[in-house]
Each structure stands twice: as C-alpha cells, then as structure tokens.
Short mmCIF file of C-alpha atoms in Angstrom, two decimals:
data_model
loop_
_atom_site.label_atom_id
_atom_site.label_comp_id
_atom_site.label_asym_id
_atom_site.label_seq_id
_atom_site.Cartn_x
_atom_site.Cartn_y
_atom_site.Cartn_z
CA MET A 1 69.75 118.91 150.40
CA GLY A 2 67.60 120.73 147.86
CA LEU A 3 67.67 124.43 146.93
CA PHE A 4 64.42 126.41 147.01
CA GLY A 5 63.60 129.83 145.62
CA ALA A 6 63.34 132.50 148.35
CA LYS A 7 60.01 133.75 146.94
CA HIS A 8 58.37 130.34 146.97
CA LYS A 9 58.73 128.94 150.44
CA ARG A 10 55.25 127.41 150.22
CA SER A 11 56.65 124.38 148.32
CA ASP A 12 55.50 121.08 149.69
CA ALA A 13 58.23 119.90 152.12
CA GLN A 14 57.08 116.32 151.73
CA LEU A 15 57.61 116.51 147.94
CA HIS A 16 61.12 117.86 148.46
CA GLN A 17 61.90 115.06 150.83
CA LEU A 18 60.68 112.47 148.34
CA LEU A 19 62.95 114.00 145.65
CA ASP A 20 65.95 114.03 147.99
CA ASP A 21 65.29 110.41 148.88
CA ALA A 22 64.97 109.48 145.19
CA HIS A 23 68.23 111.27 144.44
CA ALA A 24 70.20 109.75 147.32
CA GLY A 25 73.03 107.51 146.10
CA SER A 26 72.86 108.76 142.51
CA ASP A 27 75.99 110.60 141.42
CA GLN A 28 75.34 110.32 137.67
CA CYS A 29 71.99 112.10 137.57
CA VAL A 30 70.91 115.70 138.24
CA ARG A 31 67.21 116.26 138.98
CA VAL A 32 65.31 119.51 138.64
CA LEU A 33 61.60 120.06 139.36
CA LEU A 34 60.10 122.87 137.26
CA ARG A 35 56.76 124.52 137.92
CA ARG A 36 54.70 124.00 134.80
CA THR A 37 53.18 127.48 134.64
CA ASP A 38 56.42 129.48 134.53
CA LEU A 39 59.21 126.80 134.50
CA TYR A 40 60.45 128.07 137.85
CA PRO A 41 62.87 125.59 139.53
CA VAL A 42 61.16 124.56 142.75
CA TYR A 43 63.73 121.86 143.39
CA ILE A 44 67.39 121.41 142.34
CA SER A 45 69.36 118.34 143.38
CA PRO A 46 72.48 118.93 145.51
CA ASN A 47 74.98 117.80 142.83
CA PHE A 48 73.82 120.40 140.24
CA ARG A 49 76.95 122.55 140.43
CA THR A 50 79.32 119.53 140.45
CA MET A 51 77.68 117.80 137.49
CA LEU A 52 76.85 120.81 135.30
CA GLY A 53 79.44 123.39 136.39
CA VAL A 54 76.81 126.13 136.87
CA ASP A 55 75.81 127.89 140.08
CA PRO A 56 72.24 126.84 140.96
CA GLN A 57 71.27 130.46 141.66
CA ARG A 58 72.18 131.39 138.05
CA TYR A 59 69.86 128.64 136.89
CA ILE A 60 67.10 129.95 139.15
CA ASP A 61 67.57 133.42 137.70
CA ASP A 62 67.79 132.18 134.08
CA VAL A 63 66.44 128.72 133.33
CA HIS A 64 67.96 128.88 129.80
CA VAL A 65 71.55 129.23 131.04
CA LEU A 66 72.27 125.53 130.42
CA LEU A 67 71.26 125.84 126.79
CA ARG A 68 74.30 128.03 126.16
CA HIS A 69 76.61 125.11 127.00
CA ILE A 70 74.99 122.78 124.47
CA PRO A 71 76.99 122.91 121.20
CA ALA A 72 75.39 125.16 118.60
CA GLU A 73 75.13 122.35 116.06
CA GLU A 74 72.94 120.31 118.46
CA GLN A 75 70.59 123.08 119.61
CA PRO A 76 68.29 122.98 116.53
CA ASN A 77 67.59 119.27 117.13
CA LEU A 78 66.77 119.96 120.79
CA ARG A 79 64.43 122.83 119.88
CA ARG A 80 62.64 120.69 117.28
CA ALA A 81 62.17 117.89 119.82
CA VAL A 82 60.72 120.30 122.40
CA LYS A 83 58.41 121.86 119.79
CA ALA A 84 57.08 118.45 118.75
CA TRP A 85 56.54 117.32 122.36
CA ASP A 86 52.87 117.01 123.38
CA ARG A 87 53.60 117.84 127.07
CA THR A 88 51.88 114.66 128.26
CA GLY A 89 54.44 111.89 127.68
CA LYS A 90 58.17 111.70 128.44
CA LEU A 91 60.58 113.73 126.34
CA SER A 92 64.07 112.20 126.00
CA GLN A 93 66.97 113.76 124.14
CA LEU A 94 70.70 112.93 123.99
CA CYS A 95 72.84 116.10 124.10
CA ALA A 96 76.49 117.01 124.25
CA TYR A 97 77.33 119.51 126.97
CA ASP A 98 80.48 121.66 127.26
CA MET A 99 81.35 122.20 130.91
CA PRO A 100 82.19 125.86 131.71
CA GLY A 101 85.87 126.74 132.08
CA ASN A 102 88.94 127.92 130.21
CA GLN A 103 89.41 124.45 128.72
CA PRO A 104 85.87 123.09 128.42
CA VAL A 105 85.35 119.38 128.97
CA ARG A 106 82.66 117.84 126.81
CA LYS A 107 80.17 115.59 128.54
CA HIS A 108 77.13 113.81 127.23
CA PHE A 109 73.76 113.83 129.00
CA ARG A 110 70.46 112.15 128.32
CA ILE A 111 67.91 114.81 129.27
CA THR A 112 64.47 113.46 130.12
CA THR A 113 61.44 115.61 130.94
CA THR A 114 58.41 113.93 132.55
CA PRO A 115 55.15 115.60 133.64
CA THR A 116 54.27 114.82 137.27
CA ALA A 117 51.07 112.92 138.08
CA ASN A 118 49.25 116.03 139.31
CA GLY A 119 50.18 117.89 136.11
CA GLU A 120 51.65 120.85 138.02
CA HIS A 121 55.38 120.19 137.46
CA TYR A 122 57.94 118.78 135.08
CA LEU A 123 60.67 116.49 136.44
CA VAL A 124 63.84 117.11 134.40
CA GLU A 125 66.69 114.60 134.74
CA PHE A 126 70.22 115.11 133.40
CA ILE A 127 71.72 111.62 133.24
CA ASP A 128 75.48 111.52 132.63
CA VAL A 129 76.11 109.05 129.80
CA THR A 130 79.56 110.36 128.90
CA GLU A 131 81.34 107.03 129.40
CA GLU A 132 78.68 105.13 127.51
CA GLN A 133 78.72 107.67 124.68
CA GLN A 134 82.52 107.58 124.46
CA ALA A 135 82.36 103.77 124.34
CA ILE A 136 79.78 103.99 121.54
CA GLU A 137 81.88 106.52 119.62
CA GLN A 138 84.97 104.37 120.07
CA ALA A 139 83.08 101.30 118.90
CA CYS A 140 81.78 103.24 115.89
CA ALA A 141 85.30 104.47 115.08
CA GLU A 142 86.64 100.93 115.36
CA ARG A 143 83.79 99.69 113.18
CA ASP A 144 84.57 102.34 110.58
CA ARG A 145 88.27 101.44 110.70
CA ALA A 146 87.42 97.75 110.37
CA LEU A 147 85.15 98.48 107.40
CA GLN A 148 87.87 100.62 105.87
CA ILE A 149 90.40 97.81 106.33
CA VAL A 150 87.99 95.26 104.85
CA GLU A 151 87.27 97.59 101.94
CA GLY A 152 90.99 98.23 101.48
CA ARG A 153 91.80 94.53 101.57
CA SER A 154 88.98 93.78 99.16
CA SER A 155 90.26 96.46 96.81
CA PHE A 156 93.82 95.20 97.26
CA MET A 157 92.83 91.58 96.55
CA SER A 158 90.82 92.66 93.51
CA GLN A 159 93.75 94.68 92.18
CA MET A 160 96.23 91.93 93.01
CA SER A 161 94.03 89.38 91.25
CA HIS A 162 94.03 91.59 88.17
CA GLU A 163 97.80 92.17 88.36
CA ILE A 164 98.54 88.44 88.69
CA ARG A 165 96.03 87.24 86.11
CA THR A 166 97.28 89.67 83.46
CA PRO A 167 100.81 88.20 83.11
CA LEU A 168 99.49 84.66 83.64
CA ASN A 169 97.03 85.09 80.78
CA GLY A 170 99.84 86.59 78.73
CA ILE A 171 102.13 83.62 79.41
CA LYS A 172 99.33 81.18 78.56
CA GLY A 173 98.63 83.01 75.29
CA ILE A 174 102.31 83.12 74.36
CA ILE A 175 102.62 79.36 74.96
CA GLU A 176 99.81 78.85 72.44
CA LEU A 177 101.64 81.13 70.00
CA ALA A 178 104.89 79.21 70.58
CA ARG A 179 103.16 75.99 69.58
CA ASP A 180 102.04 77.64 66.34
CA HIS A 181 105.59 78.96 65.77
CA SER A 182 107.35 75.65 66.46
CA THR A 183 108.68 75.54 62.88
CA GLU A 184 109.67 79.24 62.82
CA PRO A 185 112.74 79.64 65.06
CA GLU A 186 112.84 83.45 65.04
CA LEU A 187 109.19 83.81 66.05
CA LEU A 188 109.57 81.02 68.61
CA LEU A 189 112.55 82.77 70.25
CA ASP A 190 110.56 86.00 70.34
CA ASP A 191 107.68 84.18 72.06
CA LEU A 192 110.05 82.69 74.65
CA GLN A 193 111.59 86.11 75.31
CA ARG A 194 108.18 87.66 75.97
CA ALA A 195 107.16 84.74 78.19
CA ASP A 196 110.39 85.15 80.14
CA GLU A 197 109.74 88.88 80.65
CA LEU A 198 106.19 88.22 81.84
CA SER A 199 107.28 85.47 84.23
CA ALA A 200 110.01 87.74 85.66
CA TYR A 201 107.39 90.46 86.27
CA LEU A 202 105.03 87.92 87.86
CA LEU A 203 107.75 86.64 90.19
CA SER A 204 108.66 90.20 91.18
CA LEU A 205 104.99 90.97 91.87
CA ILE A 206 104.54 87.89 94.05
CA ASN A 207 107.70 88.69 96.02
CA ASP A 208 106.49 92.24 96.62
CA VAL A 209 103.02 91.08 97.67
CA LEU A 210 104.51 88.62 100.16
CA ASP A 211 106.87 91.32 101.46
CA MET A 212 103.91 93.67 101.97
CA SER A 213 102.00 90.91 103.75
CA ARG A 214 104.88 90.24 106.13
CA LEU A 215 105.26 93.93 106.90
CA ASN A 216 101.54 94.45 107.51
CA SER A 217 101.33 91.41 109.79
CA GLY A 218 104.32 92.54 111.86
CA HIS A 219 106.50 89.56 110.90
CA VAL A 220 109.44 91.71 109.83
CA GLU A 221 111.94 92.43 112.59
CA LEU A 222 114.75 94.90 112.08
CA GLU A 223 118.31 93.89 112.83
CA ALA A 224 120.53 96.04 115.05
CA LEU A 225 124.09 95.47 113.83
CA PRO A 226 127.00 97.91 113.40
CA PHE A 227 127.82 99.20 109.91
CA ASP A 228 129.75 101.99 108.20
CA MET A 229 127.51 104.46 106.36
CA ARG A 230 130.41 105.33 104.04
CA LEU A 231 130.43 101.76 102.72
CA VAL A 232 126.69 102.00 102.09
CA ALA A 233 127.33 105.12 99.98
CA ARG A 234 130.17 103.47 98.08
CA GLU A 235 128.08 100.39 97.29
CA LEU A 236 125.18 102.55 96.07
CA GLN A 237 127.58 104.36 93.76
CA SER A 238 128.95 101.17 92.23
CA MET A 239 125.55 99.48 92.10
CA PHE A 240 123.94 101.96 89.72
CA GLU A 241 126.73 103.89 87.99
CA LYS A 242 126.91 101.54 84.97
CA GLN A 243 123.13 101.62 84.49
CA ALA A 244 123.13 105.42 84.76
CA GLN A 245 126.08 105.72 82.39
CA ASP A 246 124.32 103.57 79.78
CA ALA A 247 121.21 105.76 80.13
CA GLN A 248 123.32 108.95 79.85
CA ILE A 249 122.23 110.12 83.29
CA ASP A 250 124.52 112.06 85.65
CA TYR A 251 124.54 109.87 88.77
CA ARG A 252 126.32 110.74 92.02
CA VAL A 253 126.27 109.67 95.67
CA GLU A 254 127.43 112.44 98.00
CA MET A 255 128.05 112.47 101.75
CA ASP A 256 127.64 115.82 103.47
CA GLY A 257 128.74 116.62 107.04
CA CYS A 258 128.80 113.00 108.14
CA ASP A 259 130.98 112.89 111.27
CA ASP A 260 129.29 109.92 112.94
CA VAL A 261 129.43 107.20 110.29
CA LEU A 262 129.76 104.02 112.40
CA LEU A 263 126.13 103.27 113.16
CA VAL A 264 123.88 100.51 114.44
CA GLY A 265 120.81 99.48 112.45
CA ASP A 266 119.49 97.21 109.73
CA ARG A 267 121.82 97.87 106.82
CA MET A 268 120.08 95.47 104.42
CA ARG A 269 116.68 97.09 104.96
CA LEU A 270 118.24 100.55 104.69
CA ASN A 271 119.72 99.50 101.34
CA GLN A 272 116.29 98.25 100.25
CA VAL A 273 114.74 101.64 101.00
CA ILE A 274 117.40 103.66 99.16
CA VAL A 275 117.54 101.25 96.22
CA ASN A 276 113.77 101.61 95.76
CA PHE A 277 114.14 105.40 95.67
CA ILE A 278 117.06 105.25 93.22
CA SER A 279 115.40 102.68 90.94
CA ASN A 280 112.34 104.92 90.60
CA ALA A 281 114.47 108.01 90.01
CA LEU A 282 116.47 106.34 87.23
CA LYS A 283 113.31 104.86 85.73
CA PHE A 284 111.62 108.25 85.34
CA THR A 285 114.68 110.30 84.30
CA ASP A 286 115.54 110.72 80.62
CA ALA A 287 118.99 110.92 79.03
CA GLY A 288 120.77 114.14 79.90
CA GLY A 289 119.12 114.33 83.31
CA SER A 290 120.59 113.69 86.74
CA VAL A 291 119.99 111.57 89.83
CA ILE A 292 121.84 112.82 92.92
CA ILE A 293 121.84 110.96 96.23
CA THR A 294 122.72 113.01 99.30
CA ILE A 295 123.50 111.38 102.64
CA ARG A 296 123.71 113.97 105.41
CA GLU A 297 124.07 113.78 109.18
CA MET A 298 121.44 116.11 110.65
CA TYR A 299 121.84 116.01 114.42
CA ARG A 300 122.79 113.69 117.26
CA ASN A 301 121.34 113.21 120.71
CA GLU A 302 123.44 111.25 123.20
CA ARG A 303 123.73 107.80 121.58
CA THR A 304 121.41 108.48 118.64
CA VAL A 305 122.09 110.21 115.34
CA ASN A 306 119.58 111.26 112.69
CA TYR A 307 120.42 110.92 109.00
CA LEU A 308 118.81 112.57 106.00
CA ILE A 309 118.92 110.49 102.82
CA ARG A 310 117.67 112.36 99.76
CA VAL A 311 117.29 111.09 96.20
CA ARG A 312 116.81 114.01 93.81
CA ASP A 313 116.09 113.53 90.12
CA THR A 314 115.32 115.78 87.16
CA GLY A 315 112.78 113.34 85.74
CA LYS A 316 109.12 113.61 84.82
CA GLY A 317 107.95 114.60 88.31
CA MET A 318 104.39 114.18 89.56
CA ASP A 319 101.26 116.17 90.26
CA PRO A 320 101.66 117.18 93.96
CA ARG A 321 98.04 116.11 94.53
CA TYR A 322 99.16 112.53 93.92
CA ILE A 323 101.65 112.55 96.83
CA SER A 324 98.97 111.54 99.36
CA ARG A 325 98.44 108.28 97.41
CA ILE A 326 101.97 107.46 96.31
CA PHE A 327 102.64 105.05 99.18
CA LEU A 328 99.39 103.09 98.75
CA PRO A 329 99.64 99.61 97.16
CA PHE A 330 99.24 99.51 93.37
CA GLU A 331 98.82 103.30 93.19
CA GLN A 332 100.40 104.90 90.14
CA GLU A 333 99.81 108.40 88.83
CA ASP A 334 98.20 107.18 85.63
CA ARG A 335 97.46 103.85 83.99
CA THR A 336 100.27 104.17 81.45
CA ILE A 337 103.04 104.14 84.10
CA ALA A 338 103.29 100.36 84.46
CA ARG A 339 103.12 99.82 80.70
CA ARG A 340 105.77 102.45 79.89
CA TYR A 341 108.12 102.12 82.86
CA GLY A 342 107.40 98.72 84.45
CA GLY A 343 107.18 98.02 88.16
CA THR A 344 104.58 96.34 90.35
CA GLY A 345 103.20 99.42 92.09
CA LEU A 346 104.19 98.04 95.50
CA GLY A 347 107.76 99.32 95.87
CA MET A 348 106.82 102.64 97.48
CA ALA A 349 104.30 101.01 99.83
CA ILE A 350 107.03 98.62 101.01
CA THR A 351 109.52 101.48 101.34
CA ASP A 352 107.10 103.54 103.43
CA ALA A 353 106.39 100.58 105.74
CA LEU A 354 110.13 99.94 106.22
CA VAL A 355 110.95 103.57 107.01
CA ASP A 356 108.06 103.64 109.48
CA LEU A 357 109.41 100.45 111.08
CA MET A 358 112.78 102.19 111.44
CA GLY A 359 111.13 105.09 113.26
CA GLY A 360 111.73 107.45 110.35
CA THR A 361 109.68 109.64 108.03
CA ILE A 362 109.52 110.28 104.28
CA VAL A 363 108.98 113.68 102.66
CA VAL A 364 108.24 114.03 98.94
CA ASP A 365 108.69 117.24 96.94
CA THR A 366 107.77 117.07 93.28
CA GLU A 367 106.64 119.15 90.31
CA PRO A 368 105.54 117.89 86.89
CA GLY A 369 108.33 118.19 84.36
CA LYS A 370 110.92 119.28 86.93
CA GLY A 371 111.64 116.09 88.85
CA SER A 372 111.17 114.78 92.37
CA ASP A 373 112.90 114.72 95.74
CA PHE A 374 112.37 111.71 97.99
CA THR A 375 113.82 112.36 101.44
CA ALA A 376 113.95 109.87 104.30
CA ASN A 377 114.86 110.99 107.82
CA ILE A 378 115.97 107.94 109.80
CA PRO A 379 117.40 107.67 113.34
CA PHE A 380 120.29 105.29 114.11
CA LYS A 381 122.16 104.38 117.25
CA LEU A 382 125.88 105.11 117.37
CA ALA A 383 128.21 102.12 117.43
CA ASP A 384 130.00 101.70 120.78
CA ALA A 385 133.73 100.97 121.14
CA LYS A 386 133.23 97.20 121.11
CA GLN A 387 131.12 97.33 117.95
CA VAL A 388 133.65 99.61 116.24
CA GLU A 389 136.40 97.12 117.08
CA GLN A 390 134.25 94.32 115.65
CA LEU A 391 133.78 96.22 112.38
CA GLU A 392 137.49 96.90 112.09
CA GLN A 393 138.38 93.24 112.70
CA GLU A 394 135.91 92.16 110.02
CA GLY A 395 137.27 94.74 107.56
CA GLU A 396 133.88 96.45 107.40
CA THR A 397 134.94 100.08 107.80
CA LEU A 398 136.12 102.33 104.99
CA GLU A 399 139.63 102.35 106.44
CA THR A 400 139.92 98.58 106.93
CA ARG A 401 138.15 97.21 103.85
CA SER A 402 140.70 96.13 101.28
CA ASP A 403 140.23 97.45 97.75
CA ASP A 404 142.53 94.67 96.49
CA SER A 405 139.98 91.94 97.12
CA GLY A 406 140.69 90.08 93.90
CA THR A 407 137.03 90.20 92.91
CA PRO A 408 136.80 88.84 89.37
CA THR A 409 134.67 90.72 86.88
CA GLU A 410 133.38 87.41 85.53
CA TYR A 411 132.90 83.99 87.03
CA GLU A 412 133.94 81.22 84.65
CA PHE A 413 131.54 78.27 84.91
CA ALA A 414 133.27 76.08 82.35
CA GLY A 415 135.06 73.10 83.84
CA LYS A 416 133.63 73.58 87.35
CA ARG A 417 131.96 70.89 89.47
CA PHE A 418 128.98 71.80 91.66
CA LEU A 419 127.17 69.89 94.37
CA LEU A 420 123.44 70.61 94.04
CA ALA A 421 121.20 70.00 97.07
CA GLU A 422 117.58 69.96 95.86
CA ASP A 423 114.79 67.62 96.96
CA ASN A 424 112.34 68.54 94.18
CA ASP A 425 113.01 66.47 91.03
CA LEU A 426 111.70 69.07 88.58
CA ASN A 427 113.68 71.92 90.16
CA ALA A 428 116.78 69.75 90.22
CA MET A 429 116.37 68.83 86.56
CA ILE A 430 115.98 72.47 85.50
CA ALA A 431 118.94 73.68 87.59
CA ALA A 432 121.18 70.84 86.40
CA ALA A 433 120.26 71.45 82.76
CA MET A 434 121.01 75.18 83.05
CA LEU A 435 124.40 74.49 84.68
CA GLU A 436 125.35 71.72 82.27
CA ASP A 437 124.68 74.10 79.39
CA LEU A 438 127.44 76.22 80.97
CA ASP A 439 129.81 73.21 80.99
CA VAL A 440 129.38 72.65 84.74
CA ALA A 441 129.40 69.08 86.06
CA VAL A 442 126.58 68.61 88.61
CA ASP A 443 126.20 66.04 91.39
CA ARG A 444 122.82 66.04 93.09
CA ALA A 445 121.80 65.38 96.70
CA ASP A 446 118.10 65.15 97.55
CA ASP A 447 118.21 65.80 101.32
CA GLY A 448 120.18 67.59 104.01
CA PRO A 449 122.01 64.53 105.41
CA VAL A 450 122.81 63.37 101.88
CA VAL A 451 124.56 66.58 100.84
CA VAL A 452 126.65 66.58 104.05
CA ASP A 453 127.59 62.93 103.51
CA MET A 454 128.46 63.44 99.81
CA PHE A 455 130.70 66.40 100.59
CA GLU A 456 132.39 64.64 103.53
CA LYS A 457 133.19 61.55 101.45
CA SER A 458 134.42 63.47 98.43
CA ALA A 459 138.11 64.14 97.78
CA ILE A 460 139.45 67.50 98.96
CA ASP A 461 138.56 70.35 96.58
CA THR A 462 136.26 68.15 94.50
CA TYR A 463 133.54 70.77 94.45
CA ASP A 464 133.95 74.36 93.30
CA ALA A 465 130.61 75.37 94.86
CA ILE A 466 127.57 74.00 96.67
CA LEU A 467 124.09 75.18 95.66
CA MET A 468 121.96 74.54 98.74
CA ASP A 469 118.17 74.32 98.78
CA ILE A 470 116.78 75.65 102.05
CA GLN A 471 113.66 73.52 102.48
CA MET A 472 114.59 69.82 102.54
CA PRO A 473 112.86 66.89 104.30
CA THR A 474 115.17 65.67 107.07
CA PHE A 475 116.91 68.91 107.92
CA ASN A 476 117.11 72.17 106.02
CA GLY A 477 119.91 73.79 104.03
CA TRP A 478 120.96 76.04 106.91
CA GLU A 479 121.58 73.05 109.16
CA ALA A 480 123.37 71.20 106.34
CA THR A 481 125.62 74.25 105.84
CA ARG A 482 126.47 74.45 109.54
CA ARG A 483 127.45 70.77 109.52
CA ILE A 484 129.61 71.15 106.42
CA ARG A 485 131.38 74.20 107.87
CA ALA A 486 132.09 72.18 111.03
CA LEU A 487 133.94 69.42 109.14
CA GLU A 488 137.67 69.13 109.81
CA ARG A 489 138.94 69.69 106.25
CA HIS A 490 140.17 72.95 104.80
CA ASP A 491 137.75 73.11 101.85
CA ALA A 492 134.79 72.90 104.26
CA GLN A 493 135.63 76.44 105.28
CA THR A 494 136.36 77.85 101.82
CA VAL A 495 133.94 76.18 99.40
CA PRO A 496 131.33 78.77 98.29
CA ILE A 497 127.83 77.78 99.43
CA ILE A 498 124.94 79.64 97.80
CA ALA A 499 121.39 79.27 99.15
CA LEU A 500 118.60 78.47 96.69
CA SER A 501 115.20 79.41 98.08
CA ALA A 502 111.72 80.33 96.92
CA ASN A 503 111.67 82.65 99.98
CA ASN A 504 114.02 85.35 98.82
CA TYR A 505 113.42 87.72 101.75
CA VAL A 506 116.01 89.86 103.48
CA GLU A 507 115.45 87.84 106.68
CA ASP A 508 116.12 84.58 104.80
CA ALA A 509 119.31 85.98 103.25
CA ARG A 510 120.40 87.09 106.71
CA GLU A 511 119.74 83.60 108.12
CA SER A 512 121.74 82.09 105.28
CA ARG A 513 124.70 84.29 106.16
CA LYS A 514 124.43 83.32 109.81
CA ALA A 515 124.51 79.64 108.85
CA GLY A 516 127.79 80.16 106.97
CA MET A 517 126.56 80.59 103.41
CA ASN A 518 128.20 83.05 101.03
CA GLY A 519 125.06 84.16 99.22
CA HIS A 520 121.32 83.69 98.85
CA THR A 521 119.44 83.65 95.56
CA GLY A 522 115.83 82.96 94.69
CA LYS A 523 114.17 80.37 92.52
CA PRO A 524 114.06 79.97 89.61
CA ILE A 525 117.82 80.47 89.27
CA GLU A 526 118.92 83.63 87.48
CA ILE A 527 122.31 82.78 85.99
CA ALA A 528 123.49 86.41 86.05
CA GLU A 529 122.68 86.71 89.76
CA LEU A 530 124.26 83.33 90.54
CA LYS A 531 127.38 84.37 88.62
CA ALA A 532 127.65 87.60 90.63
CA GLN A 533 127.22 85.79 93.93
CA LEU A 534 129.79 83.13 93.06
CA ALA A 535 132.25 85.82 91.97
CA ALA A 536 131.75 87.64 95.28
CA ALA A 537 132.04 84.38 97.24
CA THR A 538 135.26 83.45 95.45
CA ALA A 539 136.72 86.87 96.21
CA GLU A 540 135.58 86.63 99.83
CA SER A 541 137.21 83.25 100.20
CA ALA A 542 140.47 84.51 98.65
CA LEU A 543 140.51 87.53 100.95
CA SER A 544 139.84 85.41 104.06
CA SER A 545 142.67 83.03 103.20
CA ARG A 546 145.14 85.97 103.07
CA ARG A 547 144.18 87.32 106.49
#
C-alpha cells in the first residue's frame, strides 16, 4: 500500500488507488507522486525501501536524500538536465545509484519525471535497468576488446608483412647482383653468403610466426612426462658453454636447493623457454661479462613443486619503462636492435605465451648498462614411484644416464649410404646433391610404401641412415617409420631414422620420437644440424645395443 504524509490526509484516495493499481505486479519500478508546489511526496510505492535502500520517512523529510547516493561525477549532468527541463514534457535521465550500506552495491536507474494531466503533481518513476546497463557495458567492453584485437592483428600483419618483405627484397636484389658477378667468383660467393643469411633469417621468422599463431589459437598442448631437472641443467651447460667461451663470457648453470628434481611436465617446452632467455642474454652481453643461470626449488605443496629459473646477465640492460612491451610481438627497445643483434622480435612473445600455458609467471628486472634478470616461476608435478622407475629404466636420471655413451664429436658422411624418402622432386634433388657432395650415396623413395619396401628388400645393413619426409601421398613418414621398426631384421631397430619436415614444431618432433625416429630436422636441410642428429642417433643406437 502507499505511504501518505501525516499532515496531508486530504489526498485523493481514488488517486492513490489508481497508483497502487498501476504499480501492482511491477518489481522493477518505484513510483513517487510529488506535489508540484513544494515537491512534497503525496504517494510513495510500497517497494521504495527495497529498491532504493532508504526509509520512506527520510525521503518525506528530505526529498533530496536520494541525490546523495548518485555518484558525484554524474550529479552535474542530472542538475543540467533538470535546469534545462521546461516542466511540461517528460524528463528522462539514466543515473547510477549506490545503494546504502557498508559495501555499496551500484545499481542503474532510468529516472523519468512526468507532469500529471491536471498540472498539480509530478509522477517520478525509478526504473531499475541495472541488468540492461550491465549487459550494455559488457557488450561495449567486448566491442572494445574486439576492436583492440582487430587493431592488434592489423598492426601485427602490417609489421609481419614488413619483416617478411625486407629479407625477400634483399634476396631478390642479391640474386640480381649475383648475375652481374657471375664472372667474379669472390663477389659471387659473397652474394651467396648474404642470400643464405637472409634466407635463414626469413625461415626463422616464418617459424616463429607460425609458432605464435599456434599458441594464440590454442593448438599447442603441453606434454606431462617425467624428467630429471638435473639433466636439463646439464644440457643447458653443454649447449651454450662453447659459444660463451668463444665470446669470452663467464657462463654457468647452477642448481640451488633442489631436493625434488624428478618432475612431470613438458621438458621440451621448458627448454625452449630457458633457451630463449639464454640466447638473449648472450646476445646482449659483451666480452668480459657474465651470464648465470640459477635453477632453484622454491616450495612444494603436496604433489606440486614450484621452481624458479633465473637468467642473469651483465649486458646492456633496458629502460625499465620498456618492460611492459617486451613480450609483445615485434617489440624491440629501439630500431637498431634487430640490425645490430639479429632476432625476429617474436622470441619473448612466444616465451611469455609458453610460460603462461605452463601456469607460470615471468618477472623482469633490468637497468640500462647493468644487465637484466629474467625470472620464470613455473609449477611442476612431482614424479610418482612408477614414473621414477620408468626414468631409471630409460637411463634418464642423473644417476642412471651413462657418461660413456660413445657419442662421436663428428659424424663422418664419406662412404655412407642413405635412403631418402621425399615425394617432392625439387626437394629430393637438392637433398641428394648436398649429400652427394659429402660423398654419401643416396637412394630415393617417393612415397611411404616405397621406402618401406626398399628397406625391406635391401640387404642387411645396406643403409647407414634413413632421411624420412613426413608428408607423403599414400601414408606419411611416421607410419612408414613404424612399419620399418616392426620388421623382423636387426637393422630395422638400429638404423638411424631422421625426420625431414617443413613443420619443425616441438609437437612434430615429439610425434617423430613416438613413431620411432631418432631425430627431427626442418627443411631446407642444415648439414650441421643433420650431422649433430646423426651423431646423437649413432650414439643412442650404440648405447641401446649394450644394454
């Protein structure tokens, strides 16, 4: 029922009844009837207190009490609207309203004021549009995010177009120069060297762009396999110590307080993250400086342990204001970075996305001229007893891995015979020519079934290695590998099989391993990388045969 002022009991009962009837069934609207002469509330709808959080008697005593709950920043607009109102038509204003209480809840009301037909009253309606306003604000926020994404993608595509066109134009120009230098061997070799450097940069850029695309689209899934963190540290030490030594940089990998070292996670992606940090640190550190990697166990919680991995260098450092942009694609502190130090500008963006995927965080501390600290905090699960046993059986703990693996420092190509599986004639011609220049005899298969058949019909130990294309017409290189490994002849188990693929992703390398391959390298073939993988495969085969 309505509330009426005690001093004004002469209000028309029929009018009150009409207002109550109009209000019946409406729980989203508060109605107040104000006398025009003095704005005295002659009628207040029953849900006033519930909807506005104010005692009706307070409103009767002070009609401006509701104004105090309208945010200060919105009050000037409301006052201007009231001042401009001609008192004859309807006044409508959208206002935020902070409900009274210790923890105010913000609502949104559309307040409409309409003169009655007899001109003696104003009907004021507070219509709750909170849900509608929140939906509008959410839609606006989503629109702004969408526009930001579109703008970001447009900027990314524009930058990527520039980054790709630059080396392509360079390669095209160098080819023209090479034609002019066809009778000058020294200049021609210099042209070819520069074209090779540009093509290597272009391939690296494309790989990074595709990696970023896969991460952003959610197509990268982390593996959860047991590994020994101590072996990760040892591999990082051996991976970069020669490069650091040549650059006269003090390089060390240190483990600090690491009691729980048998972990479960994606070791290959973890390596990718740390390698990106180390590569940057070495790149920006001059001779006489240092790059120190610290791997430290921070804390454990039941079956989870958190690791800190810090790469600290004494290099050029950065302006701390740049830190907020360091993990954005193609962002570099100044335009001379790429020219002086190389790199695609995507490594840190990929690293940040991977650490985020792992559930970790990255903290950067840097100062110009004094170096930088890149610290990743990453959680891992602890390996259970069964997984520890598996690692020990595979020789993948520090205690069980044999140092006497027989790994050769060089792989001798001369006199070897390879089986090359490649369905593309041009790729096959290039690969065969490169190998034949190394005194390797090459037999080619142009499809999955063909390579399996050629190997099966060959004499035992005919082939020293199989180079296996992944994408082939009838069935792919992974299936061909599985079929070769299943053959009942001893060399089917020991012959090194190296994947050749234009998709040189971590996931592809992992799939190659699962299929029974010894390594995975990208196209075009890098002889140095192929040599390293064949050396490792030969050592792996020798070690397996002794177990």
